[in-house]
Short mmCIF file of C-alpha atoms and ligand atoms in Angstrom, two decimals:
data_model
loop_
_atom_site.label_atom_id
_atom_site.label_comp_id
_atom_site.label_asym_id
_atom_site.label_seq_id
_atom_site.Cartn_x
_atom_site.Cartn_y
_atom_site.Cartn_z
CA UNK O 11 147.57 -94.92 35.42
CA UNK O 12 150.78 -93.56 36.82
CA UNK O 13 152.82 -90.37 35.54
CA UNK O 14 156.38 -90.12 37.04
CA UNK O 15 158.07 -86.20 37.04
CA UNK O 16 161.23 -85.28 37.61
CA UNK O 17 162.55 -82.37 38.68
CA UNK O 18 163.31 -79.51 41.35
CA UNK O 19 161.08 -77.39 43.64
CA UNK O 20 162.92 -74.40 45.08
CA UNK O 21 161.84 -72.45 48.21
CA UNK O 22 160.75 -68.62 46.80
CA UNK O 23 160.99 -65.49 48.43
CA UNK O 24 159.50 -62.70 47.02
CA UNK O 25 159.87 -59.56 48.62
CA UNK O 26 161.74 -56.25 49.64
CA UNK O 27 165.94 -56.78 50.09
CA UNK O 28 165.85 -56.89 54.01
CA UNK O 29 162.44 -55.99 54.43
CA UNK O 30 159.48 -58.24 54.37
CA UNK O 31 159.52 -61.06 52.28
CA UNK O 32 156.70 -63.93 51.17
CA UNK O 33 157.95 -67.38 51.27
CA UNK O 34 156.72 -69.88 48.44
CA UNK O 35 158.11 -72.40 46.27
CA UNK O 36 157.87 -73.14 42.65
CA UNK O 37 159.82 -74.88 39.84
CA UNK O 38 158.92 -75.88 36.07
CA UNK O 39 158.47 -79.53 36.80
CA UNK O 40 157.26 -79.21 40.16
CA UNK O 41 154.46 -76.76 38.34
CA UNK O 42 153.36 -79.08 35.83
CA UNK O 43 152.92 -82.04 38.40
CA UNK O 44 150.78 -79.52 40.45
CA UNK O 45 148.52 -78.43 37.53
CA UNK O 46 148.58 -82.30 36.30
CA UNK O 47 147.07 -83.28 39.83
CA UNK O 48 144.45 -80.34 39.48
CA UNK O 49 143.41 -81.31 36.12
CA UNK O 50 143.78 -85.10 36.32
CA UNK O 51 140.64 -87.58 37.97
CA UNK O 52 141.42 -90.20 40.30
CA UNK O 53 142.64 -92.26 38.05
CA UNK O 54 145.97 -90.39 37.59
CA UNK O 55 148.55 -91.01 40.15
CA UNK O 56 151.06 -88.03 39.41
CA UNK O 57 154.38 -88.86 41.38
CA UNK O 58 156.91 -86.16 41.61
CA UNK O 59 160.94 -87.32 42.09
CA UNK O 60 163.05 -85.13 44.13
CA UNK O 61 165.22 -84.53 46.85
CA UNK O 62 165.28 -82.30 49.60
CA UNK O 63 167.23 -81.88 52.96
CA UNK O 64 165.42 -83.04 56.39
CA UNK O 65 164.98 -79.88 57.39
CA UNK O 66 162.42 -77.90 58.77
CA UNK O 67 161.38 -76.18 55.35
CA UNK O 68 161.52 -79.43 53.55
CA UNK O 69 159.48 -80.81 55.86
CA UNK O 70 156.96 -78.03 55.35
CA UNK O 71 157.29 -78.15 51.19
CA UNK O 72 156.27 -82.07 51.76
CA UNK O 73 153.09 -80.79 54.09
CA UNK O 74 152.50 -78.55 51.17
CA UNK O 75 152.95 -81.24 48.06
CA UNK O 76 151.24 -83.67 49.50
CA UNK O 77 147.61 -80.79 50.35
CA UNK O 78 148.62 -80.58 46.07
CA UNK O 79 147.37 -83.78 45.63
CA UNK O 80 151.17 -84.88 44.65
CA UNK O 81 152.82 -88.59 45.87
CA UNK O 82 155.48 -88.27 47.29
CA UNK O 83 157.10 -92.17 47.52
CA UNK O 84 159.92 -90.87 44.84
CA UNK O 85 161.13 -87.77 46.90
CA UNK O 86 164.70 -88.62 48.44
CA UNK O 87 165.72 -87.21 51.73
CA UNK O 88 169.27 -86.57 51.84
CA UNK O 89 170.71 -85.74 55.54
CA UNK O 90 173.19 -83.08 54.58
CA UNK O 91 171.59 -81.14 51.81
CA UNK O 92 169.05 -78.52 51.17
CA UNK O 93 166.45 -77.23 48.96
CA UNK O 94 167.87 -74.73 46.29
CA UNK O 95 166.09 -71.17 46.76
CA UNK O 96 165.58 -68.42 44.70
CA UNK O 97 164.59 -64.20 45.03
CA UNK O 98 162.25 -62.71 43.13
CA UNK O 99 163.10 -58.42 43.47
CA UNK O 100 160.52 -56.28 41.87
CA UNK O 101 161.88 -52.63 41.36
CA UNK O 102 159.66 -49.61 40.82
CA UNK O 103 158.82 -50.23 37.20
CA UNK O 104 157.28 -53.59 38.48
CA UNK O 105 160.65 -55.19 36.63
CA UNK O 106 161.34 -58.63 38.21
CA UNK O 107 164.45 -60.16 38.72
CA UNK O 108 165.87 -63.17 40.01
CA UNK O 109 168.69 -64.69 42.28
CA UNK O 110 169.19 -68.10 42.57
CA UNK O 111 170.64 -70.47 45.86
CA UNK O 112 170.98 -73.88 44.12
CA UNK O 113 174.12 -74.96 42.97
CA UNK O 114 174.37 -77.36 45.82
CA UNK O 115 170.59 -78.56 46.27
CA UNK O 116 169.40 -81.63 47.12
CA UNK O 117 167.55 -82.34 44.24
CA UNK O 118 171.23 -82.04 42.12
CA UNK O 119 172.24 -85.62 44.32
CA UNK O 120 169.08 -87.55 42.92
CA UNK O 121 170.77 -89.96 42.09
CA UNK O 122 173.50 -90.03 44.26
CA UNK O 123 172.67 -93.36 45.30
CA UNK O 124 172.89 -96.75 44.00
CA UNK O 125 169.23 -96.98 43.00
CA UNK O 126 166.74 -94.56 43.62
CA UNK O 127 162.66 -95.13 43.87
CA UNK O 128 161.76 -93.82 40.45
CA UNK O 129 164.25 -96.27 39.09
CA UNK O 130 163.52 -99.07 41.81
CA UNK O 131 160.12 -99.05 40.79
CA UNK O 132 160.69 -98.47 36.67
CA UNK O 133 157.90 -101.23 35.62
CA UNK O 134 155.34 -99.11 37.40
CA UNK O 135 155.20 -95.99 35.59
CA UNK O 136 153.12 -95.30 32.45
CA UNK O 137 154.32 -92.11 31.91
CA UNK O 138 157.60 -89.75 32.55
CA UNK O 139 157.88 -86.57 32.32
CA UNK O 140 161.43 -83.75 32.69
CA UNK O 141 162.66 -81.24 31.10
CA UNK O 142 165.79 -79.27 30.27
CA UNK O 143 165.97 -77.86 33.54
CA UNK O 144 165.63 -81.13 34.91
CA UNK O 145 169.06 -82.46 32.81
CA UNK O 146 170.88 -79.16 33.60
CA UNK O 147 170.95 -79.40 37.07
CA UNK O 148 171.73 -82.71 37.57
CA UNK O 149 175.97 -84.12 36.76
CA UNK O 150 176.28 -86.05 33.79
CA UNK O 151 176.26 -89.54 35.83
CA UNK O 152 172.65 -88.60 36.92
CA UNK O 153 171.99 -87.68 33.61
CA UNK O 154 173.28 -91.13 31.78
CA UNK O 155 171.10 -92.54 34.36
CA UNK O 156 168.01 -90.53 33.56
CA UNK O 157 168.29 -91.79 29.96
CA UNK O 158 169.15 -95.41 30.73
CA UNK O 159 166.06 -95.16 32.77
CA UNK O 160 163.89 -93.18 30.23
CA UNK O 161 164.89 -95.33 27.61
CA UNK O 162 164.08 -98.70 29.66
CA UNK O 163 160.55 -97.24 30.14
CA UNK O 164 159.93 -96.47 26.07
CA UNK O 165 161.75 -100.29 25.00
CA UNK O 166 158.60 -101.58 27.55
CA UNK O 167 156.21 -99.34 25.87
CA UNK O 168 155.47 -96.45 28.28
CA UNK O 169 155.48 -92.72 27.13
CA UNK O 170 158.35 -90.08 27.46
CA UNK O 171 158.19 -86.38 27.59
CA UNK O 172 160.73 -84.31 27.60
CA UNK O 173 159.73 -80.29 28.06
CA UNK O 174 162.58 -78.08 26.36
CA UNK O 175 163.40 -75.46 29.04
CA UNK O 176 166.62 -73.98 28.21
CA UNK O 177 168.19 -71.57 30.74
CA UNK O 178 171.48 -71.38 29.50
CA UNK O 179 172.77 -69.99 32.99
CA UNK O 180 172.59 -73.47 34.32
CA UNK O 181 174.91 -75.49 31.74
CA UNK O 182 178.81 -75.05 31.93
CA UNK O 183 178.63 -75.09 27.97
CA UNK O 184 176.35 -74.59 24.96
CA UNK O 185 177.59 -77.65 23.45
CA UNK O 186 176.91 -80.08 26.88
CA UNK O 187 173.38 -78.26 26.61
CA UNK O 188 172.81 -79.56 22.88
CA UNK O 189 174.07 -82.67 23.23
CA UNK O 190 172.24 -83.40 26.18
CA UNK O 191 168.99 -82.18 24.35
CA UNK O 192 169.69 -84.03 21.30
CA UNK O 193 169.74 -87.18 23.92
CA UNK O 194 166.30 -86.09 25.39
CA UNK O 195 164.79 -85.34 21.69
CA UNK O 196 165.91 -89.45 20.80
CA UNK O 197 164.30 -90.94 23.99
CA UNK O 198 160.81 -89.31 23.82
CA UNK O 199 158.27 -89.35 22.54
CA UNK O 200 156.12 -86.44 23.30
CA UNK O 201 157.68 -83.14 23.09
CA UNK O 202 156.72 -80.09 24.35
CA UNK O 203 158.59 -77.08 22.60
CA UNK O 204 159.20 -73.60 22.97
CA UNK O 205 160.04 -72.51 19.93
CA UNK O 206 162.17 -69.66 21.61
CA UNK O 207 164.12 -71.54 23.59
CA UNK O 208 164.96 -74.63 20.56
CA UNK O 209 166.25 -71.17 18.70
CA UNK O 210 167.78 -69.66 22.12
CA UNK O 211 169.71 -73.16 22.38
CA UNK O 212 170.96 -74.29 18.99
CA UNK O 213 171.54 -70.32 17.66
CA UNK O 214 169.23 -70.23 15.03
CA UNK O 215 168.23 -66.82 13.24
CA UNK O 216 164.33 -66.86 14.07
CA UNK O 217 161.23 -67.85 14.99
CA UNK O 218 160.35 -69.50 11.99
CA UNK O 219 163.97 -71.13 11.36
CA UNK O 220 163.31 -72.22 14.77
CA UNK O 221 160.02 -73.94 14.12
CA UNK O 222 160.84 -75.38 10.94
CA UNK O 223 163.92 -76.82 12.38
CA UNK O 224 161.41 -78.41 15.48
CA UNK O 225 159.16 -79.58 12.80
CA UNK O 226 161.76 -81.76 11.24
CA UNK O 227 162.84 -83.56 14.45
CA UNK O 228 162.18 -87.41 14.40
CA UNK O 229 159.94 -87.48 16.88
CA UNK O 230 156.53 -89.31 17.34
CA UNK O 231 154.65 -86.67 18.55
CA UNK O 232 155.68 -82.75 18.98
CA UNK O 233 153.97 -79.56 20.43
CA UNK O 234 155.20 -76.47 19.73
CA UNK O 235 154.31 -73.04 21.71
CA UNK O 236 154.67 -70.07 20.62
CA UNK O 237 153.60 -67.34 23.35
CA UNK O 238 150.83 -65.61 22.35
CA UNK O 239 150.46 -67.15 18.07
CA UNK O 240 148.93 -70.35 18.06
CA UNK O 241 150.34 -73.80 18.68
CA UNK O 242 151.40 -76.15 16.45
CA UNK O 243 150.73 -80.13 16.66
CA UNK O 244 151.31 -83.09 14.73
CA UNK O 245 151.54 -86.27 16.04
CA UNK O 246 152.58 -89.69 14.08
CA UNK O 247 151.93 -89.12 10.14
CA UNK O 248 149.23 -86.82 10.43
CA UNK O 249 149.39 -82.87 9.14
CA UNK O 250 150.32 -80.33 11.50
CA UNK O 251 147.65 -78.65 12.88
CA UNK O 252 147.02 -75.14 14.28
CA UNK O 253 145.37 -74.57 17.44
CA UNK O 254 144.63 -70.53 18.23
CA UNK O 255 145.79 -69.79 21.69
CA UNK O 256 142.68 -68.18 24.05
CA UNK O 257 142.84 -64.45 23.81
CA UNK O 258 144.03 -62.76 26.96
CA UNK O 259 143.50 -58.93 27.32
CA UNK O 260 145.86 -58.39 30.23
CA UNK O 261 148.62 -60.44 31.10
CA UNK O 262 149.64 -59.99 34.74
CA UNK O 263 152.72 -62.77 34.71
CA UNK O 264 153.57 -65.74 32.39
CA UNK O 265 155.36 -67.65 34.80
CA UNK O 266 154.36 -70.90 34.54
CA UNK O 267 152.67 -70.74 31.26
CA UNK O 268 154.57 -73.48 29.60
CA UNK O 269 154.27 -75.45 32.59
CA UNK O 270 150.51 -75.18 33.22
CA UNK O 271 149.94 -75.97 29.19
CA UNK O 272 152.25 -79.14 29.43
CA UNK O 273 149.82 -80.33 32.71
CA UNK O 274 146.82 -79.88 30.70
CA UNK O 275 147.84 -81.30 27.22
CA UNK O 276 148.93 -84.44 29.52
CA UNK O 277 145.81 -84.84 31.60
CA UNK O 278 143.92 -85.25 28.54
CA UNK O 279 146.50 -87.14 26.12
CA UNK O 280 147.19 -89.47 28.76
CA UNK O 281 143.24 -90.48 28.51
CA UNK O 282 143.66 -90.78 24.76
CA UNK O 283 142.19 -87.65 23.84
CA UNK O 284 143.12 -86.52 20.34
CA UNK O 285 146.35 -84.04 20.06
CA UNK O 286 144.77 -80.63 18.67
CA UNK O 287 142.30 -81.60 21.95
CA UNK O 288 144.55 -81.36 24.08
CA UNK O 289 146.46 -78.85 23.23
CA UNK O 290 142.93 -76.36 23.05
CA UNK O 291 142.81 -77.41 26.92
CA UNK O 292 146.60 -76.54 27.22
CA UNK O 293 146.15 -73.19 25.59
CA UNK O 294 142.94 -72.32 27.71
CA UNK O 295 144.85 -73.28 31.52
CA UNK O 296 147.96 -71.20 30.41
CA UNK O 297 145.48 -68.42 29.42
CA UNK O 298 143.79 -69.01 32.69
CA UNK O 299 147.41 -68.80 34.30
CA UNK O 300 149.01 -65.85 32.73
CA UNK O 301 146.38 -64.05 34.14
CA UNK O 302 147.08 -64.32 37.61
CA UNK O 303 150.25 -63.80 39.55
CA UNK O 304 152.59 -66.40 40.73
CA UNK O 305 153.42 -69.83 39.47
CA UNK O 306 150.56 -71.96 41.16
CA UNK O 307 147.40 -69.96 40.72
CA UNK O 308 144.26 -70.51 43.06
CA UNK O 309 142.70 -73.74 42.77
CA UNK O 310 139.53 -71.55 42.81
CA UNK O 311 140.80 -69.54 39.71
CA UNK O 312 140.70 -72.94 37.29
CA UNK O 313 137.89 -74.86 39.58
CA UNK O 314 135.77 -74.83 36.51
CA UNK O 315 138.32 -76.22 33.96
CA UNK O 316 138.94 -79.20 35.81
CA UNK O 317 136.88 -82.50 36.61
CA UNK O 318 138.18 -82.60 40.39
CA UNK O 319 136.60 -80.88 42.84
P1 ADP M 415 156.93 -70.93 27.96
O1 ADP M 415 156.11 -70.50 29.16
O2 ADP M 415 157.30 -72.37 28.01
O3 ADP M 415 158.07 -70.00 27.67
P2 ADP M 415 155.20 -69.76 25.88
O4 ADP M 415 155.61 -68.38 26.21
O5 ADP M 415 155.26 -70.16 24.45
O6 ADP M 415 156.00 -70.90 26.68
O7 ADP M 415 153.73 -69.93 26.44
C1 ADP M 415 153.16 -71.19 26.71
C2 ADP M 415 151.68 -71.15 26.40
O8 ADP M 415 151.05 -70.13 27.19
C3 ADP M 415 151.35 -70.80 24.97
O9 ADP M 415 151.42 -71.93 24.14
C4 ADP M 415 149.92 -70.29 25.13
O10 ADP M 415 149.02 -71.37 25.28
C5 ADP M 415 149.99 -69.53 26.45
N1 ADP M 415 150.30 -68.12 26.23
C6 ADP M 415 151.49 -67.50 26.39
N2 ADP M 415 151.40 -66.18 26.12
C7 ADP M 415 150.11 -65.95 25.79
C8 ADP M 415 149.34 -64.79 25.44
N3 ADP M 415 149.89 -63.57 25.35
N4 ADP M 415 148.03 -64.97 25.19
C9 ADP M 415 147.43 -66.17 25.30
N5 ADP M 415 148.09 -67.29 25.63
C10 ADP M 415 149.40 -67.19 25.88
#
């Protein structure tokens, strides 16, 4: 079975202004198809879609990928761009914030070309997975032809998920940001929902208009997270059902949390597992994640939650 994801990676520094700084790299999409590898057997090809410069540190973030366990046949190389990059200052409260390099990335010109692999190679894929942040970076010609693509690969059968990260920073308008989610919410059909962002985005009042207003979207099958109260799941005709999230004494840094849940609800839906299954195992990585620093936790820190070695 073969899972397609599609997204950006960004190069991370984390560090003092000036002084030392750590180098990493992270990004929703690019976290999920990490965790997916971790959690999935061999007989998950996860596939991550790209682009990147060719570069020295694009050359190194491909070293890195591919030690992830990730394939790497849909990442584009494009001559004169780069990876986007973003800053992560902590000041003396431990209060992060973040600058970000990546209006002009590579990964914005995905399909800047007449065909690209993902779409070169649509009959192949079982699965395909983006997100918000995934439509928001790209121009609305590589969007039309993420959805022409996305909904080629549902009229064949295959599954679509669509994660709703919403960082409103990143769209030129509220209404292009709707509108482009209302096109994602019609083409899949698995989605993975934060209810504060779905409330964030359309400008509802709360929480619960937020969820309610999920819980009425035609959609075949629908998660919905809720940071620390439990997850809601109904998929087809069945009830919704309630699935306690894992309880976590200290958490040290939620990035990642959505991103690590979506990997493991997908390594085990993907095998047919039931839906409240799935998302137990998505509740209990994300614990698992929140409680450690950084996007991509140590292998070693979730060894015995996963079937791979
Ligand atoms: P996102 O990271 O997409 O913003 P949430 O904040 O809703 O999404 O968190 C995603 C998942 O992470 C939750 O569904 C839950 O499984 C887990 N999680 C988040 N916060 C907590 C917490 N305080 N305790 C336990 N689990 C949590």
């Amino acid at each position: 079975m073969k899972i397609a994801l599609l997204g950006e990676c960004m190069l991370e520094l984390n560090g003092i202004a000036l002084g030392a700084m750590q180098q990493s790299y992270g990004g929703d999409t690019f976290n999920t198809a990490v965790y997916l590898a971790r959690c999935s057997d061999k007989t998950l090809d996860v596939c991550y879609a790209t682009a990147l410069g060719d570069d020295a540190l694009s050359a190194a973030l491909l070293q890195h990928w591919k030690r992830e366990g990730l394939q790497l046949d849909l990442v584009r190389t494009i001559a004169d761009k780069l990876p986007g990059l973003y800053q992560i200052a902590v000041d003396a409260q431990g209060e992060r914030t973040f600058s970000f390099w990546r209006d002009q990335s590579a990964a914005r010109a995905y399909f800047d070309t007449p065909i690209t692999p993902l779409e070169a190679r649509a009959s192949e894929w079982d699965a395909f997975y983006f997100s918000g942040i995934s439509l928001a970076i790209l121009p609305p010609a590589g969007r039309d032809r993420l959805f022409a693509f996305a909904q080629n690969l549902r009229q064949r059968g295959a599954t679509v998920v669509f994660d709703n990260n919403f960082r409103a920073k990143l769209w030129s308008s509220i209404d292009d940001a709707r509108a482009s989610f209302e096109r994602a919410f019609a083409v899949a059909n698995i989605a993975l929902i934060t209810a504060d962002d779905h409330q964030l985005l359309f400008g509802l009042q709360n929480l619960d208009a937020a969820v309610q207003a999920v819980q009425n979207l035609p959609i075949q099958e629908v998660v919905i997270k809720r940071g620390a109260k439990p997850t809601l799941v109904r998929s087809g005709d069945q009830p919704w059902q309630s699935i306690a999230v894992q309880s976590v004494e200290r958490v040290v840094d939620t990035t990642a949390a959505g991103d690590s849940f979506a990997a493991a609800y997908l390594s085990q839906r993907l095998k047919g597992q039931m839906p409240h299954v799935c998302a137990q195992f998505g509740n209990q990585l994300a614990a698992r994640v929140i409680q450690h620093r950084g996007a991509i936790i140590p292998m070693a820190a979730m060894a015995d939650l996963c079937n791979t070695p």
